[in-house]
Amino acid sequence: MKEEGEKGMPDAEESANPSRRSFIAAATLGVALTSAGIYEVIDKLITPPERAAVEANKPVPPEQYAIPTPRIIMDDGTGVASNNGTIPVLIPPLHNHVITATLKIPANAKALQEAQHHLESVIQGLEKRFPPPPIGLGVVVAWGLPYFQHYIPSLGRSSHFFKARTRYPDYLPVDLITSKERGRTVYALQDARTYPSDQPPAGFGQVRLEQNHVAVLLRSDSLDNIMEGTNALFGARSGQAGDLFMVTSIRRGFTGGGHTGQQSLASKLAIEAGLPGAKSIPVHAPIFLGFTTTIKSAESSTPVSNLETLPGWTDQWPNGYFRYGTIMPLSHLHSDLATWYGEGRAGSRDFPEYADRLRAMYRPGLSVPGGTVTVDPPVENEDDIFQRVKQSGSYGHNGSMQPVNRLQEATTSNYGVTYPVGTPVSNRGDFATLDNPFQYTSDPVGDHYSTEKAAGLHFLIFVPTTETFNRIRLAMDGYYSDVKRLDFPPRSPKAGLNAVVHTTHRQNFLIPPRSRRSFPLAEFLS
C-alpha cells in the first residue's frame, strides 16, 4: 500500500480491484482539489504586485480571457521595474491553474440546459464575490471538440445564428483563410496535432493528444481566491458544480515575482525543489529558461486574438455566435534545465554560455550585455531568418515565429482600429510549473505521472484560429510552407529551443464569449 504522496502508479492490489482503485482515485482528487501542494508557499514568499484599483460596477469585457486592468512595468533589462527602464513588460497574475474534465451528465437537451443554468449561476456567484483578475479571480471556460461532437450533434431550434437541424461541425466558426487555401471548409477549432520536433522525455512515448470536454483556467494574485473558485466549480456540495464534471487533470503553476527586485518564483521554487540547473536560473527571471516572455510589444491586445476582429480570418463578424471568443491551444512541456544551463552530460554542452542561450531564445547575432533577462529584439521577416541561417548555421526560437505570428501588412480591424505591420496576433497565457506533468491526473499510468518535481511549462496561447497556432508552431521547427523550410534536424541545438523542451500533452479548445461560456449551444437543443 502506498503512502499518500508517493508515486501515482497503481499497485497490484489496486489494479485487481476496480472499485478500490476508483475509491483511491476519488480520495486523491479530493485532496488535490483542496490542497495546492508546493504552490501554497508562493503567497508567503512573494508580495503580490501592486495593481490598479478596480473601478466599482465597471462592466467586464465580453471576452472571457481578457484581463481588464493589466499591470505594465518599465523593465531595465534585468527583469526588474526601474525608473530607468525602457522595455514595457506585462505582469501577469502570480497564480495560474488549469483544470480539465469530461462531463458526467446525459447527452440530452434537458440535462444540458439544466447544467448550463447551474454552471452559469456558480460562475456569476464567484464574480459577485471577487473583482476581475489579477486582484480578484478570473474564470475562463474553454470547450474541446469532444464536447461539441458528443453533446451537440445537431441544433434542434432555429435562431438568427443558425438554421434548425444544423449539424456538427457546421455551427463552429469557419477559418476563412485556410478554407480558401485548401479548397474546402476548415473550422477555427481543430483537433491538436503533432509537429516535427515533438519528442517527449525518454520513456514517455508519443505526445498525448487529449480528448477533454472542457478546460477551466483560473487566474489570480491570490491562491486563496483560486482555491475558492476551484471549490465552487468542482466541489461536491450543494450549490457547487462538481456534479457536472469528471476531473481528468489539475495543472498548477506560477509566473513572475522578480520584477520588484525580489528573487523570482522560478528561481526560488526550482532551488527549493532541487531541480538540476536551478542555481543557474537568473535571480529575477520570471520563467525557468531565464528570459522575460511577457514583453508588451510581443503580445496582441485582446481584440486582435478574437475570432472576429481581423477581416477575412473567420466568419464570426459581425454577428457570429462565438464573436468575442478565441482559440486556446493548451499543452504541457518539460524543460531540460541541465542542458540549457550547460550542466548536461559530457559531450552535450550545447548551451554553455549566456551568448548561446541568447542566440537560441531570440536569434543569432543579437548583442546585449551578458546576463540580460529582458530583451526586445527587432521584428524579423522570413528573408531575415533565412539569411541569418546562411551566415550562422542556426536560428532562434523567438525570431523563427515572428513572420507568422505578426501582421505582415498594416490592417484595419472590423472595429475600425488600424494595427501596424508587425502587430502580434497571439496573446500568451502560459506559466511555469513543477507538475510532472500534472499535480493530479485521473490516469496516472497514461499520463506518466510522478510526484518527483520537474521544471516545466503549462503552455497556453490565445489565437484567432487553430491554424494560426499550427503555422506558429511549425515555424518553430523551421517550416514556413510545404516548399520553404530551414534545413535542420528538428531537435538540433541550432534550432531555437527545440533541444531542451519536450512536449508531453496537447489539446485545442474554443473559448466562447463571456455571455456563452456555460455549455455553449445547449439553448438550441430540443
XYZ file of N, CA and C in Angstrom, residues 88-228:
423
model
N 8.599 48.016 -22.010
C 7.312 47.760 -21.352
C 7.064 46.249 -21.244
N 6.750 45.803 -20.034
C 6.535 44.383 -19.758
C 5.222 44.208 -19.004
N 4.422 43.240 -19.440
C 3.172 42.908 -18.758
C 3.467 42.017 -17.555
N 2.778 42.295 -16.453
C 2.928 41.485 -15.245
C 1.660 40.658 -15.066
N 1.697 39.382 -15.421
C 0.502 38.546 -15.336
C 0.199 38.153 -13.888
N -0.941 37.539 -13.648
C -1.249 37.055 -12.291
C -0.187 36.075 -11.801
N 0.061 36.093 -10.488
C 1.066 35.201 -9.917
C 0.662 33.741 -10.052
N -0.626 33.455 -9.802
C -1.115 32.080 -9.770
C -1.948 31.793 -11.017
N -1.682 30.650 -11.629
C -2.431 30.211 -12.808
C -2.673 28.716 -12.676
N -3.927 28.308 -12.728
C -4.272 26.893 -12.632
C -5.216 26.531 -13.776
N -5.071 25.320 -14.298
C -5.990 24.796 -15.307
C -6.527 23.457 -14.806
N -7.829 23.286 -14.883
C -8.461 22.014 -14.536
C -9.202 21.512 -15.768
N -8.881 20.302 -16.198
C -9.565 19.709 -17.344
C -10.538 18.644 -16.846
N -11.567 18.379 -17.665
C -12.598 17.433 -17.227
C -13.367 16.891 -18.420
N -14.004 15.768 -18.199
C -15.061 15.292 -19.072
C -16.382 15.501 -18.329
N -17.479 15.349 -19.031
C -18.788 15.622 -18.435
C -19.419 14.341 -17.905
N -20.172 14.494 -16.801
C -20.851 13.354 -16.190
C -22.352 13.355 -16.460
N -22.829 14.274 -17.270
C -24.270 14.428 -17.461
C -24.721 13.738 -18.742
N -26.000 13.369 -18.831
C -26.509 12.737 -20.059
C -26.452 13.707 -21.236
N -26.327 13.151 -22.427
C -26.260 13.966 -23.645
C -27.656 14.198 -24.196
N -28.457 14.966 -23.439
C -29.786 15.322 -23.932
C -30.075 16.769 -23.582
N -31.080 17.333 -24.246
C -31.355 18.765 -24.124
C -31.657 19.168 -22.694
N -32.503 18.413 -22.010
C -32.899 18.787 -20.652
C -31.696 18.833 -19.714
N -30.877 17.788 -19.738
C -29.717 17.741 -18.849
C -28.729 18.860 -19.158
N -28.498 19.113 -20.440
C -27.532 20.151 -20.813
C -28.025 21.538 -20.458
N -29.287 21.803 -20.656
C -29.817 23.128 -20.350
C -29.857 23.371 -18.840
N -30.148 22.337 -18.079
C -30.071 22.482 -16.617
C -28.626 22.723 -16.190
N -27.704 21.993 -16.802
C -26.286 22.183 -16.480
C -25.819 23.581 -16.870
N -26.309 24.071 -17.989
C -25.948 25.407 -18.450
C -26.338 26.456 -17.413
N -27.565 26.372 -16.915
C -28.035 27.335 -15.912
C -27.270 27.181 -14.597
N -26.994 25.940 -14.225
C -26.305 25.699 -12.954
C -24.879 26.240 -12.989
N -24.122 25.904 -14.037
C -22.741 26.371 -14.129
C -22.686 27.893 -14.189
N -23.562 28.495 -14.979
C -23.548 29.955 -15.088
C -23.858 30.600 -13.748
N -24.783 30.001 -12.996
C -25.113 30.536 -11.675
C -23.910 30.492 -10.743
N -23.161 29.399 -10.781
C -21.984 29.274 -9.923
C -20.919 30.306 -10.319
N -20.676 30.469 -11.625
C -19.657 31.437 -12.063
C -20.083 32.859 -11.711
N -21.335 33.182 -11.918
C -21.804 34.517 -11.561
C -21.696 34.756 -10.056
N -21.893 33.700 -9.267
C -21.699 33.833 -7.827
C -20.269 34.193 -7.486
N -19.311 33.579 -8.191
C -17.901 33.913 -7.977
C -17.621 35.348 -8.399
N -18.226 35.779 -9.501
C -17.993 37.144 -9.977
C -18.563 38.186 -9.027
N -19.595 37.829 -8.290
C -20.120 38.757 -7.282
C -19.210 38.845 -6.066
N -18.502 37.763 -5.789
C -17.625 37.722 -4.611
C -16.254 38.330 -4.886
N -15.777 38.190 -6.139
C -14.422 38.613 -6.448
C -14.419 39.609 -7.604
N -13.568 40.631 -7.519
C -13.372 41.505 -8.685
C -12.621 40.749 -9.768
N -12.505 41.334 -10.972
C -11.776 40.661 -12.058
C -10.309 40.451 -11.701
N -9.631 39.577 -12.460
C -8.198 39.355 -12.223
C -7.396 40.563 -12.679
N -6.194 40.709 -12.163
C -5.483 39.757 -11.306
C -5.743 39.908 -9.814
N -6.333 41.027 -9.353
C -6.563 41.195 -7.919
C -7.559 40.161 -7.408
N -8.627 39.958 -8.181
C -9.702 39.080 -7.734
C -9.536 37.670 -8.255
N -10.397 37.293 -9.190
C -10.355 35.941 -9.743
C -10.848 35.960 -11.174
N -10.075 35.352 -12.058
C -10.502 35.182 -13.440
C -10.896 33.736 -13.689
N -12.062 33.532 -14.291
C -12.538 32.197 -14.643
C -12.751 32.170 -16.155
N -12.030 31.302 -16.832
C -12.153 31.150 -18.284
C -12.569 29.708 -18.560
N -13.712 29.528 -19.218
C -14.220 28.188 -19.523
C -14.045 27.935 -21.016
N -13.313 26.878 -21.350
C -12.990 26.552 -22.741
C -13.484 25.148 -23.054
N -13.910 24.934 -24.298
C -14.562 23.686 -24.676
C -13.821 23.003 -25.817
N -13.598 21.691 -25.663
C -12.903 20.906 -26.663
C -13.851 20.319 -27.689
N -13.295 19.882 -28.811
C -14.110 19.271 -29.859
C -14.951 18.096 -29.357
N -14.467 17.263 -28.417
C -15.312 16.160 -27.946
C -16.633 16.620 -27.339
N -16.654 17.806 -26.719
C -17.924 18.324 -26.199
C -18.908 18.546 -27.346
N -18.464 19.228 -28.377
C -19.358 19.533 -29.492
C -19.767 18.247 -30.227
N -18.831 17.355 -30.431
C -19.118 16.118 -31.154
C -20.162 15.273 -30.440
N -19.997 15.104 -29.138
C -20.839 14.162 -28.390
C -22.117 14.799 -27.867
N -22.027 16.056 -27.418
C -23.165 16.667 -26.742
C -23.999 17.576 -27.642
N -23.418 18.059 -28.740
C -24.164 18.961 -29.635
C -24.126 18.391 -31.057
N -24.724 17.218 -31.283
C -24.667 16.634 -32.633
C -25.457 17.436 -33.659
N -26.533 18.103 -33.218
C -27.297 18.966 -34.123
C -28.122 19.932 -33.287
N -28.500 21.036 -33.909
C -29.273 22.081 -33.229
C -30.739 21.937 -33.617
N -31.570 21.669 -32.637
C -32.982 21.443 -32.926
C -33.773 22.706 -33.173
N -33.282 23.831 -32.641
C -34.022 25.092 -32.740
C -33.323 26.055 -33.683
N -34.121 26.828 -34.400
C -33.555 27.851 -35.281
C -33.305 29.124 -34.481
N -32.444 29.978 -35.001
C -32.141 31.272 -34.395
C -31.568 32.155 -35.488
N -31.285 33.422 -35.149
C -30.664 34.264 -36.166
C -29.195 33.903 -36.373
N -28.685 32.950 -35.560
C -27.324 32.442 -35.770
C -27.306 31.225 -36.686
N -28.260 30.321 -36.497
C -28.229 29.035 -37.181
C -29.629 28.630 -37.629
N -29.666 27.808 -38.674
C -30.908 27.174 -39.073
C -31.172 25.970 -38.175
N -32.453 25.617 -38.004
C -32.785 24.396 -37.278
C -32.152 23.199 -37.988
N -31.740 22.222 -37.177
C -31.125 20.978 -37.647
C -29.723 21.186 -38.222
N -29.088 22.319 -37.918
C -27.672 22.478 -38.267
C -26.869 21.434 -37.500
N -26.070 20.659 -38.203
C -25.361 19.554 -37.585
C -23.902 19.919 -37.289
N -23.327 19.196 -36.298
C -21.899 19.310 -36.038
C -21.157 18.905 -37.308
N -20.099 19.620 -37.712
C -19.480 20.785 -37.080
C -19.894 22.111 -37.717
N -21.010 22.114 -38.460
C -21.333 23.271 -39.292
C -21.665 24.531 -38.501
N -21.891 24.393 -37.190
C -22.156 25.577 -36.372
C -20.884 26.193 -35.790
N -19.741 25.529 -35.986
C -18.478 26.057 -35.464
C -17.953 27.177 -36.354
N -17.143 28.090 -35.798
C -16.557 29.164 -36.611
C -15.704 28.599 -37.747
N -15.790 29.221 -38.905
C -15.035 28.778 -40.080
C -13.770 29.617 -40.230
N -12.663 28.952 -40.447
C -11.389 29.609 -40.755
C -11.400 29.920 -42.254
N -11.671 31.168 -42.592
C -11.849 31.538 -43.990
C -10.543 31.479 -44.782
N -9.445 31.867 -44.158
C -8.157 31.883 -44.864
C -7.750 30.465 -45.255
N -7.779 29.557 -44.282
C -7.346 28.189 -44.555
C -8.325 27.473 -45.475
N -9.606 27.761 -45.321
C -10.604 27.149 -46.204
C -10.336 27.531 -47.655
N -9.987 28.788 -47.889
C -9.690 29.240 -49.247
C -8.428 28.565 -49.777
N -7.418 28.454 -48.932
C -6.156 27.837 -49.362
C -6.343 26.365 -49.732
N -7.198 25.665 -48.987
C -7.320 24.214 -49.170
C -8.513 23.813 -50.040
N -9.348 24.765 -50.383
C -10.481 24.462 -51.237
C -11.565 23.644 -50.573
N -11.640 23.714 -49.257
C -12.684 23.016 -48.501
C -12.891 23.742 -47.181
N -13.974 23.433 -46.502
C -14.264 24.116 -45.241
C -13.337 23.619 -44.140
N -12.644 24.556 -43.511
C -11.781 24.262 -42.366
C -12.281 25.115 -41.214
N -12.479 24.501 -40.068
C -13.043 25.212 -38.921
C -11.934 25.803 -38.045
N -12.296 26.859 -37.336
C -11.313 27.545 -36.493
C -10.824 26.659 -35.357
N -11.694 25.763 -34.872
C -11.295 24.801 -33.846
C -11.033 23.461 -34.518
N -9.810 22.973 -34.399
C -9.422 21.682 -34.960
C -8.780 20.831 -33.871
N -8.739 19.524 -34.107
C -8.011 18.638 -33.207
C -6.542 19.034 -33.160
N -5.920 18.787 -32.025
C -4.483 19.007 -31.897
C -3.735 18.007 -32.765
N -2.521 18.358 -33.136
C -1.688 17.523 -33.980
C -0.273 17.495 -33.408
N 0.572 16.690 -34.007
C 1.973 16.692 -33.622
C 2.780 17.480 -34.651
N 4.045 17.786 -34.283
C 4.932 18.583 -35.116
C 6.293 17.895 -35.218
N 7.105 18.286 -36.196
C 8.354 17.544 -36.427
C 9.268 17.425 -35.212
N 9.326 18.455 -34.361
C 10.258 18.403 -33.234
C 9.652 17.782 -31.985
N 8.411 17.347 -32.037
C 7.799 16.741 -30.851
C 8.589 15.516 -30.412
N 9.047 15.566 -29.192
C 9.753 14.419 -28.614
C 9.601 14.486 -27.105
N 8.674 13.723 -26.546
C 8.534 13.708 -25.089
C 9.798 13.186 -24.419
N 9.889 13.297 -23.097
C 11.061 12.779 -22.386
C 11.243 11.278 -22.621
N 12.443 10.814 -22.387
C 12.754 9.399 -22.608
C 11.772 8.510 -21.854
N 11.246 7.505 -22.546
C 10.328 6.566 -21.925
C 8.884 6.997 -21.899
N 8.588 8.208 -22.362
C 7.205 8.701 -22.281
C 6.336 8.134 -23.402
N 6.905 7.922 -24.571
C 6.098 7.513 -25.718
C 5.722 8.715 -26.552
N 4.610 8.620 -27.256
C 4.162 9.705 -28.124
C 3.521 10.838 -27.323
N 3.520 12.034 -27.926
C 2.772 13.147 -27.332
C 1.316 12.715 -27.167
N 0.748 12.962 -26.006
C -0.627 12.559 -25.742
C -1.570 13.669 -26.222
N -2.342 13.372 -27.274
C -3.323 14.317 -27.801
C -4.628 14.071 -27.068
N -4.970 14.989 -26.175
C -6.045 14.752 -25.211
C -7.426 14.966 -25.827
N -8.427 14.448 -25.110
C -9.797 14.497 -25.590
C -10.741 14.951 -24.464
N -10.350 15.984 -23.752
C -11.200 16.515 -22.686
C -12.395 17.255 -23.268
N -13.489 17.273 -22.512
C -14.651 18.066 -22.915
C -14.464 19.545 -22.599
N -13.794 19.831 -21.479
C -13.736 21.214 -21.001
C -12.436 21.459 -20.254
N -11.969 22.709 -20.310
C -10.826 23.151 -19.514
C -11.201 24.482 -18.864
N -10.882 24.623 -17.590
C -11.169 25.854 -16.855
C -9.847 26.466 -16.407
N -9.603 27.693 -16.836
C -8.406 28.445 -16.461
C -8.777 29.408 -15.346
N -8.048 29.314 -14.227
C -8.256 30.193 -13.074
C -7.001 31.027 -12.866
N -7.171 32.366 -12.725
C -6.019 33.258 -12.615
C -6.243 34.287 -11.510
N -5.203 34.508 -10.699
C -5.309 35.484 -9.622
C -3.932 35.720 -9.005
N -3.785 36.861 -8.332
C -2.609 37.084 -7.493
C -2.747 36.382 -6.149
N -3.932 35.865 -5.844
C -4.200 35.234 -4.553
C -4.510 33.762 -4.739
N -3.732 32.896 -4.105
C -4.014 31.469 -4.156
C -5.343 31.159 -3.474
N -5.655 31.853 -2.387
C -6.933 31.616 -1.703
C -8.111 31.834 -2.649
N -8.032 32.873 -3.476
C -9.119 33.131 -4.425
C -9.264 31.984 -5.420
N -8.126 31.496 -5.919
C -8.180 30.390 -6.881
C -8.750 29.133 -6.235
N -8.341 28.852 -5.008
C -8.833 27.643 -4.351
C -10.327 27.747 -4.058
N -10.805 28.947 -3.743
C -12.256 29.123 -3.550
C -12.999 28.927 -4.862
